[in-house]
CSV table of C-alpha atoms and ligand atoms in Angstrom, one decimal:
chain,number,residue,atom,x,y,z
K,100,MET,CA,-67.1,-11.4,-198.5
K,101,LEU,CA,-64.0,-13.3,-199.4
K,102,ALA,CA,-65.8,-15.2,-201.9
K,103,ARG,CA,-67.2,-12.0,-203.4
K,104,LYS,CA,-63.9,-10.7,-203.9
K,105,HIS,CA,-62.8,-13.7,-205.3
K,106,ILE,CA,-65.6,-13.6,-207.9
K,107,LEU,CA,-64.8,-9.5,-208.5
K,108,ALA,CA,-61.3,-10.5,-208.8
K,109,ALA,CA,-61.9,-13.3,-211.6
K,110,LEU,CA,-64.4,-11.0,-213.2
K,111,ALA,CA,-61.6,-8.1,-213.6
K,112,LEU,CA,-59.5,-10.6,-214.9
K,113,THR,CA,-61.9,-11.9,-217.7
K,114,LEU,CA,-62.6,-8.1,-218.6
K,115,LEU,CA,-58.8,-7.4,-218.7
K,116,GLY,CA,-58.7,-10.7,-221.0
K,117,GLY,CA,-61.5,-9.3,-223.0
K,118,THR,CA,-59.7,-6.0,-223.8
K,119,ALA,CA,-56.5,-7.9,-224.5
K,120,GLN,CA,-58.6,-9.7,-227.0
K,121,ALA,CA,-60.3,-6.7,-228.6
K,122,ALA,CA,-56.6,-5.3,-229.1
K,123,ASP,CA,-56.1,-7.7,-231.9
K,124,GLU,CA,-57.9,-5.5,-233.8
K,125,VAL,CA,-57.7,-2.1,-235.3
K,126,VAL,CA,-60.4,0.2,-236.6
K,127,VAL,CA,-59.8,2.9,-239.6
K,128,TYR,CA,-61.5,5.3,-241.0
K,129,SER,CA,-60.4,5.8,-244.5
K,130,SER,CA,-61.2,8.4,-247.4
K,131,ARG,CA,-59.5,6.0,-249.6
K,132,ILE,CA,-61.7,3.4,-251.4
K,133,ASP,CA,-61.5,-0.3,-250.5
K,134,GLU,CA,-59.4,-1.3,-253.4
K,135,LEU,CA,-56.4,0.9,-252.3
K,136,ILE,CA,-56.2,0.0,-248.8
K,137,LYS,CA,-57.6,-3.9,-248.4
K,138,PRO,CA,-54.5,-5.5,-250.1
K,139,VAL,CA,-52.3,-3.7,-247.5
K,140,PHE,CA,-54.5,-4.5,-244.5
K,141,ASP,CA,-55.0,-7.8,-245.6
K,142,ALA,CA,-51.4,-8.5,-245.8
K,143,TYR,CA,-51.0,-7.1,-242.1
K,144,THR,CA,-53.8,-9.4,-241.0
K,145,LYS,CA,-51.9,-12.2,-242.7
K,146,GLU,CA,-48.4,-11.4,-241.0
K,147,THR,CA,-49.6,-10.5,-237.4
K,148,GLY,CA,-53.1,-12.0,-236.9
K,149,VAL,CA,-54.5,-8.6,-236.2
K,150,LYS,CA,-57.9,-7.7,-237.7
K,151,ILE,CA,-58.3,-4.4,-239.3
K,152,LYS,CA,-62.1,-3.1,-239.5
K,153,PHE,CA,-62.5,-0.1,-242.0
K,154,ILE,CA,-65.0,2.3,-243.3
K,155,THR,CA,-64.7,4.2,-246.2
K,156,ASP,CA,-66.2,7.8,-247.0
K,157,LYS,CA,-65.2,11.3,-247.6
K,158,GLU,CA,-62.6,12.9,-245.6
K,159,ALA,CA,-65.0,15.9,-244.2
K,160,PRO,CA,-67.8,13.3,-243.0
K,161,LEU,CA,-65.1,11.0,-241.5
K,162,MET,CA,-63.6,13.8,-239.8
K,163,GLU,CA,-67.2,15.2,-238.3
K,164,ARG,CA,-67.8,11.7,-237.1
K,165,ILE,CA,-64.6,11.2,-235.3
K,166,LYS,CA,-65.4,14.7,-233.7
K,167,ALA,CA,-69.0,13.7,-233.1
K,168,GLU,CA,-68.1,10.2,-231.4
K,169,GLY,CA,-65.5,12.0,-229.2
K,170,GLU,CA,-64.6,9.4,-226.4
K,171,ASN,CA,-66.9,6.8,-227.9
K,172,THR,CA,-65.2,6.7,-231.1
K,173,SER,CA,-64.6,3.3,-232.5
K,174,ALA,CA,-61.8,4.7,-234.9
K,175,ASP,CA,-58.1,4.3,-234.2
K,176,LEU,CA,-57.0,5.8,-237.3
K,177,LEU,CA,-57.9,8.5,-239.9
K,178,LEU,CA,-56.2,7.7,-243.3
K,179,THR,CA,-56.7,10.5,-245.8
K,180,VAL,CA,-55.0,12.3,-248.5
K,181,ASP,CA,-53.4,15.7,-248.9
K,182,ALA,CA,-51.6,17.3,-246.2
K,183,GLY,CA,-54.3,20.1,-246.3
K,184,ASN,CA,-57.1,17.5,-245.0
K,185,LEU,CA,-54.5,16.2,-242.3
K,186,TRP,CA,-54.1,19.3,-241.1
K,187,GLN,CA,-57.7,20.0,-240.7
K,188,ALA,CA,-57.8,17.1,-238.7
K,189,GLU,CA,-55.3,18.2,-236.4
K,190,GLN,CA,-56.9,21.6,-236.3
K,191,LYS,CA,-60.1,19.8,-235.1
K,192,GLY,CA,-58.2,18.4,-232.4
K,193,ILE,CA,-59.2,14.9,-233.2
K,194,LEU,CA,-55.7,13.4,-233.7
K,195,GLN,CA,-53.1,12.6,-230.9
K,196,PRO,CA,-49.3,12.4,-231.4
K,197,ILE,CA,-47.5,9.0,-232.3
K,198,LYS,CA,-43.8,9.3,-230.8
K,199,SER,CA,-42.1,6.5,-232.9
K,200,PRO,CA,-38.5,6.2,-233.8
K,201,VAL,CA,-39.7,3.7,-236.3
K,202,ILE,CA,-41.7,6.1,-238.1
K,203,ASP,CA,-39.2,8.8,-237.7
K,204,ALA,CA,-36.6,6.5,-239.3
K,205,ASN,CA,-38.7,5.6,-242.2
K,206,ILE,CA,-40.3,9.0,-243.3
K,207,PRO,CA,-38.5,12.1,-243.8
K,208,PRO,CA,-39.5,15.2,-241.8
K,209,GLN,CA,-41.0,17.1,-244.5
K,210,TYR,CA,-43.7,14.3,-245.2
K,211,ARG,CA,-44.9,14.2,-241.6
K,212,ALA,CA,-46.5,16.6,-239.2
K,213,SER,CA,-44.3,18.2,-236.6
K,214,SER,CA,-46.6,17.5,-234.0
K,215,HIS,CA,-46.6,13.9,-234.8
K,216,GLU,CA,-50.1,13.8,-235.4
K,217,TRP,CA,-50.0,12.3,-238.8
K,218,THR,CA,-47.3,10.8,-241.1
K,219,GLY,CA,-47.3,10.6,-244.9
K,220,LEU,CA,-47.3,7.0,-246.5
K,221,SER,CA,-47.3,8.0,-250.2
K,222,LEU,CA,-46.2,10.6,-252.4
K,223,ARG,CA,-47.7,12.0,-255.6
K,224,ALA,CA,-46.6,14.9,-257.4
K,225,ARG,CA,-48.7,17.7,-258.8
K,226,THR,CA,-47.1,18.6,-261.9
K,227,ILE,CA,-47.4,19.8,-265.4
K,228,ALA,CA,-49.0,17.6,-268.1
K,229,TYR,CA,-48.6,18.4,-271.8
K,230,SER,CA,-50.0,17.8,-275.3
K,231,THR,CA,-47.0,15.6,-277.2
K,232,ASP,CA,-48.7,17.0,-280.4
K,233,ARG,CA,-48.6,20.6,-279.4
K,234,VAL,CA,-46.2,21.4,-277.0
K,235,LYS,CA,-42.4,20.8,-277.2
K,236,PRO,CA,-41.2,19.8,-273.5
K,237,GLY,CA,-38.7,22.8,-274.2
K,238,GLU,CA,-41.0,25.2,-274.2
K,239,LEU,CA,-42.0,24.3,-270.6
K,240,THR,CA,-40.0,25.7,-267.6
K,241,THR,CA,-41.7,26.4,-264.2
K,242,TYR,CA,-45.4,26.5,-262.7
K,243,GLU,CA,-45.2,30.4,-262.7
K,244,ALA,CA,-44.4,30.4,-266.3
K,245,LEU,CA,-48.0,28.8,-267.0
K,246,ALA,CA,-49.0,32.6,-266.2
K,247,ASP,CA,-47.1,33.9,-269.3
K,248,LYS,CA,-49.0,34.9,-272.4
K,249,GLN,CA,-47.5,32.2,-274.4
K,250,TRP,CA,-50.1,30.0,-272.6
K,251,GLU,CA,-53.1,32.0,-273.6
K,252,GLY,CA,-56.3,30.2,-274.4
K,253,ARG,CA,-54.0,27.0,-273.7
K,254,LEU,CA,-54.2,26.2,-270.0
K,255,CYS,CA,-56.9,23.6,-268.2
K,256,LEU,CA,-57.2,23.3,-264.7
K,257,ARG,CA,-59.2,21.7,-262.2
K,258,SER,CA,-61.5,23.6,-259.6
K,259,ALA,CA,-59.8,25.8,-256.9
K,260,LYS,CA,-62.4,23.9,-254.7
K,261,LYS,CA,-60.3,20.9,-254.5
K,262,VAL,CA,-57.7,20.9,-251.6
K,263,TYR,CA,-55.0,19.7,-254.1
K,264,ASN,CA,-54.8,23.0,-255.7
K,265,GLN,CA,-55.4,24.9,-252.7
K,266,SER,CA,-52.1,23.0,-251.4
K,267,LEU,CA,-50.1,23.9,-254.4
K,268,THR,CA,-51.1,27.7,-254.2
K,269,ALA,CA,-50.3,27.4,-250.4
K,270,THR,CA,-46.7,26.4,-251.4
K,271,LEU,CA,-46.7,29.1,-253.8
K,272,ILE,CA,-47.6,31.6,-251.3
K,273,GLU,CA,-45.0,30.2,-248.9
K,274,THR,CA,-42.3,30.5,-251.7
K,275,HIS,CA,-43.4,33.9,-253.3
K,276,GLY,CA,-45.5,35.9,-250.7
K,277,ALA,CA,-49.3,36.6,-251.4
K,278,GLU,CA,-48.9,39.4,-254.1
K,279,LYS,CA,-46.7,37.8,-256.6
K,280,THR,CA,-48.6,34.4,-255.9
K,281,GLU,CA,-51.8,36.4,-256.7
K,282,GLN,CA,-50.1,37.7,-260.0
K,283,ILE,CA,-49.2,34.2,-260.9
K,284,ILE,CA,-52.7,32.8,-260.2
K,285,LYS,CA,-54.3,35.5,-262.2
K,286,GLY,CA,-52.0,34.8,-265.1
K,287,TRP,CA,-53.3,31.2,-265.0
K,288,VAL,CA,-57.1,32.0,-264.8
K,289,ASN,CA,-56.5,34.4,-267.8
K,290,ASN,CA,-54.9,31.7,-269.8
K,291,LEU,CA,-57.6,29.0,-269.5
K,292,SER,CA,-59.0,27.8,-272.6
K,293,THR,CA,-62.1,26.8,-270.9
K,294,ASP,CA,-64.0,26.3,-267.6
K,295,VAL,CA,-62.5,24.6,-264.8
K,296,PHE,CA,-62.8,20.8,-264.2
K,297,SER,CA,-64.2,18.7,-261.5
K,298,ASP,CA,-61.4,16.5,-261.6
K,299,ASP,CA,-58.0,15.5,-262.9
K,300,VAL,CA,-58.5,12.8,-265.4
K,301,ALA,CA,-61.0,15.4,-267.2
K,302,VAL,CA,-58.1,18.0,-267.2
K,303,LEU,CA,-55.9,15.3,-268.9
K,304,GLU,CA,-58.8,14.1,-271.3
K,305,ALA,CA,-59.1,17.6,-272.3
K,306,ILE,CA,-55.5,17.9,-273.3
K,307,ASN,CA,-55.8,14.8,-275.2
K,308,ALA,CA,-58.9,16.1,-277.0
K,309,GLY,CA,-57.6,19.4,-278.2
K,310,GLN,CA,-59.3,21.5,-275.8
K,311,CYS,CA,-56.0,22.7,-274.3
K,312,ASP,CA,-52.4,22.0,-274.3
K,313,VAL,CA,-51.1,22.2,-270.9
K,314,GLY,CA,-52.7,21.5,-267.2
K,315,ILE,CA,-51.6,20.5,-263.7
K,316,VAL,CA,-52.2,17.1,-262.5
K,317,ASN,CA,-51.7,14.3,-259.8
K,318,THR,CA,-49.1,12.0,-261.2
K,319,TYR,CA,-51.2,8.7,-260.5
K,320,TYR,CA,-54.3,10.4,-262.6
K,321,TYR,CA,-51.7,10.2,-265.5
K,322,GLY,CA,-50.8,7.0,-264.6
K,323,ARG,CA,-54.1,5.5,-264.2
K,324,LEU,CA,-55.3,7.2,-267.8
K,325,HIS,CA,-52.1,6.0,-269.5
K,326,LYS,CA,-52.6,2.5,-268.3
K,327,GLN,CA,-55.8,2.5,-270.1
K,328,LYS,CA,-54.7,4.4,-273.0
K,329,PRO,CA,-51.0,3.6,-273.4
K,330,GLU,CA,-51.0,5.8,-276.9
K,331,LEU,CA,-52.1,8.7,-275.1
K,332,PRO,CA,-50.5,11.8,-276.6
K,333,VAL,CA,-50.0,13.4,-273.2
K,334,LYS,CA,-46.9,13.3,-271.1
K,335,LEU,CA,-45.6,14.6,-267.6
K,336,PHE,CA,-43.2,17.3,-267.5
K,337,TRP,CA,-41.2,18.1,-264.2
K,338,PRO,CA,-41.2,21.8,-263.7
K,339,ASN,CA,-38.9,24.2,-261.7
K,340,GLN,CA,-36.0,21.9,-261.6
K,341,GLY,CA,-33.8,25.0,-261.3
K,342,ASP,CA,-35.1,26.3,-258.2
K,343,ARG,CA,-37.4,24.2,-255.7
K,344,GLY,CA,-38.6,21.4,-257.5
K,345,VAL,CA,-41.7,19.8,-258.2
K,346,HIS,CA,-44.8,20.4,-255.7
K,347,VAL,CA,-45.5,17.0,-253.9
K,348,ASN,CA,-48.1,16.1,-251.7
K,349,LEU,CA,-49.2,12.7,-249.7
K,350,SER,CA,-51.6,10.3,-248.4
K,351,GLY,CA,-51.4,9.9,-244.7
K,352,ILE,CA,-52.6,8.7,-241.3
K,353,GLY,CA,-53.1,9.6,-237.9
K,354,LEU,CA,-53.9,8.3,-234.5
K,355,THR,CA,-57.3,9.3,-233.1
K,356,LYS,CA,-57.4,11.6,-229.9
K,357,HIS,CA,-59.5,8.7,-228.4
K,358,ALA,CA,-58.5,5.6,-230.2
K,359,PRO,CA,-59.6,2.5,-228.4
K,360,HIS,CA,-56.5,0.5,-229.3
K,361,PRO,CA,-53.9,3.1,-229.5
K,362,GLU,CA,-50.7,0.4,-229.1
K,363,ALA,CA,-52.2,-1.9,-232.1
K,364,ALA,CA,-52.9,1.2,-234.3
K,365,LYS,CA,-49.3,2.6,-233.6
K,366,LYS,CA,-47.7,-0.9,-234.5
K,367,LEU,CA,-50.0,-0.8,-237.6
K,368,VAL,CA,-48.8,2.5,-238.9
K,369,GLU,CA,-45.0,1.5,-238.1
K,370,TRP,CA,-45.7,-1.6,-240.3
K,371,MET,CA,-47.6,0.8,-243.0
K,372,THR,CA,-44.2,2.9,-243.2
K,373,GLY,CA,-42.0,-0.2,-243.6
K,374,GLU,CA,-40.6,-1.9,-246.9
K,375,GLN,CA,-43.4,-4.3,-247.8
K,376,ALA,CA,-46.3,-2.3,-247.0
K,377,GLN,CA,-44.7,0.9,-248.8
K,378,LYS,CA,-44.2,-1.1,-252.0
K,379,LEU,CA,-48.0,-2.6,-251.5
K,380,PHE,CA,-49.4,0.8,-250.9
K,381,ALA,CA,-47.9,3.2,-253.3
K,382,ASP,CA,-47.9,0.6,-256.2
K,383,ILE,CA,-51.5,0.1,-255.8
K,384,ASN,CA,-52.3,3.6,-256.9
K,385,GLN,CA,-48.9,4.3,-258.8
K,386,GLU,CA,-47.9,6.5,-256.2
K,387,PHE,CA,-44.1,7.1,-254.8
K,388,PRO,CA,-43.6,5.3,-251.4
K,389,ALA,CA,-43.1,7.8,-248.6
K,390,ASN,CA,-40.1,6.0,-247.4
K,391,PRO,CA,-36.9,7.1,-249.5
K,392,LYS,CA,-35.2,3.3,-248.9
K,393,VAL,CA,-38.3,1.6,-251.2
K,394,ALA,CA,-38.5,2.4,-255.0
K,395,PRO,CA,-41.4,3.1,-257.1
K,396,SER,CA,-42.9,0.5,-259.6
K,397,ASP,CA,-41.4,0.4,-262.9
K,398,GLU,CA,-44.4,2.2,-264.3
K,399,VAL,CA,-44.0,5.1,-262.0
K,400,ALA,CA,-40.2,4.8,-262.3
K,401,ALA,CA,-40.6,5.3,-266.0
K,402,TRP,CA,-41.9,9.0,-265.8
K,403,GLY,CA,-38.1,10.0,-264.9
K,404,PRO,CA,-36.5,11.1,-261.8
K,405,PHE,CA,-37.2,14.8,-260.5
K,406,LYS,CA,-36.3,17.2,-257.9
K,407,PRO,CA,-39.1,17.4,-255.2
K,408,ASP,CA,-39.9,20.9,-253.4
K,409,ALA,CA,-38.2,20.2,-250.2
K,410,ILE,CA,-41.1,22.3,-248.4
K,411,ALA,CA,-42.5,20.9,-245.3
K,412,VAL,CA,-46.1,19.9,-246.6
K,413,GLU,CA,-47.8,20.9,-243.4
K,414,LEU,CA,-47.2,24.4,-244.7
K,415,ALA,CA,-50.3,23.5,-247.1
K,416,GLY,CA,-52.5,23.5,-244.3
K,417,LYS,CA,-51.1,26.2,-242.6
K,418,ARG,CA,-51.8,28.6,-245.3
K,419,GLN,CA,-54.8,26.8,-246.7
K,420,ALA,CA,-57.2,29.6,-245.6
K,421,GLU,CA,-55.1,32.3,-247.2
K,422,ALA,CA,-54.9,30.0,-250.1
K,423,ILE,CA,-58.5,29.6,-250.8
K,424,ARG,CA,-59.2,33.2,-250.1
K,425,LEU,CA,-56.2,34.5,-252.7
K,426,MET,CA,-57.6,31.9,-255.2
K,427,ASP,CA,-61.1,33.7,-255.0
K,428,ARG,CA,-59.8,36.9,-255.2
K,429,ALA,CA,-57.8,35.7,-258.4
K,430,GLY,CA,-61.1,34.4,-260.2
K,431,TRP,CA,-60.2,30.8,-259.7
K,432,ASN,CA,-63.2,28.9,-259.5
G,76,LIG,FE1,-56.8,11.9,-255.7
């Protein structure tokens, strides 16, 4: 009997040892593509020896997969874009809070979930782009003013089905209430020069091609196109500088409810909010670091400084359903 006890004890130790070994690994489900995340993960592995496995897919199937896998999930972390999507993950009950003074110190509270279930990692502004041939920046003021008669037949927009526009609309509702927001959106729809586009680059290309004069896009798409076409006669404008500021959204990460390696995952997230990772992660996609102590790249800084909307981005999630209904009523397809 005694011998058997010893064997069991030895076996338990082996198993514990095995667990400790497995903790030197973190698994990430990511809706961001390989080239945007791999250099960051490689840097972490190089520094710590911790291996990071990841799979990439669209955010909806990833969230469904985490939910379906339940307690057996291999995902420690969900990495995705837009507070609207991260809020969805929260609603599905697939995340758990990370309590971390490191994250709290690195990332301002408006770019984190108040539940601590996710944190922003990089920021992007959703702002106005305009034709430098046909628009003087002095003619532009606010998102709201794009509903004015002046822009009739001159505006390009992306589809209302994209979460980016739902989040923008959600923050308009938070600011103005539903009635006024619906008027603004109806004004935008009235001013469209053509059908909505399926992506932001198409909006920028349409401005370039003379199909419209102004549009609303995420800053990194402008950065991408501008890199390919430095002579592009399109620029970014920072609206609402006299009031609430430019709509800012984020990419972010959350710890899954049944993460197999919660401690190792927490350490990775803490590291990702620190200086080295913030620089790398933001610069790859021409985004702004979410950690305000870290400067953006020269390319991004060249767009000029702006006042961001100080609204807590999780409100984009809280008002998402309302925003979708309102956009539909206003005729934004
Ligand atoms: Fe995007």
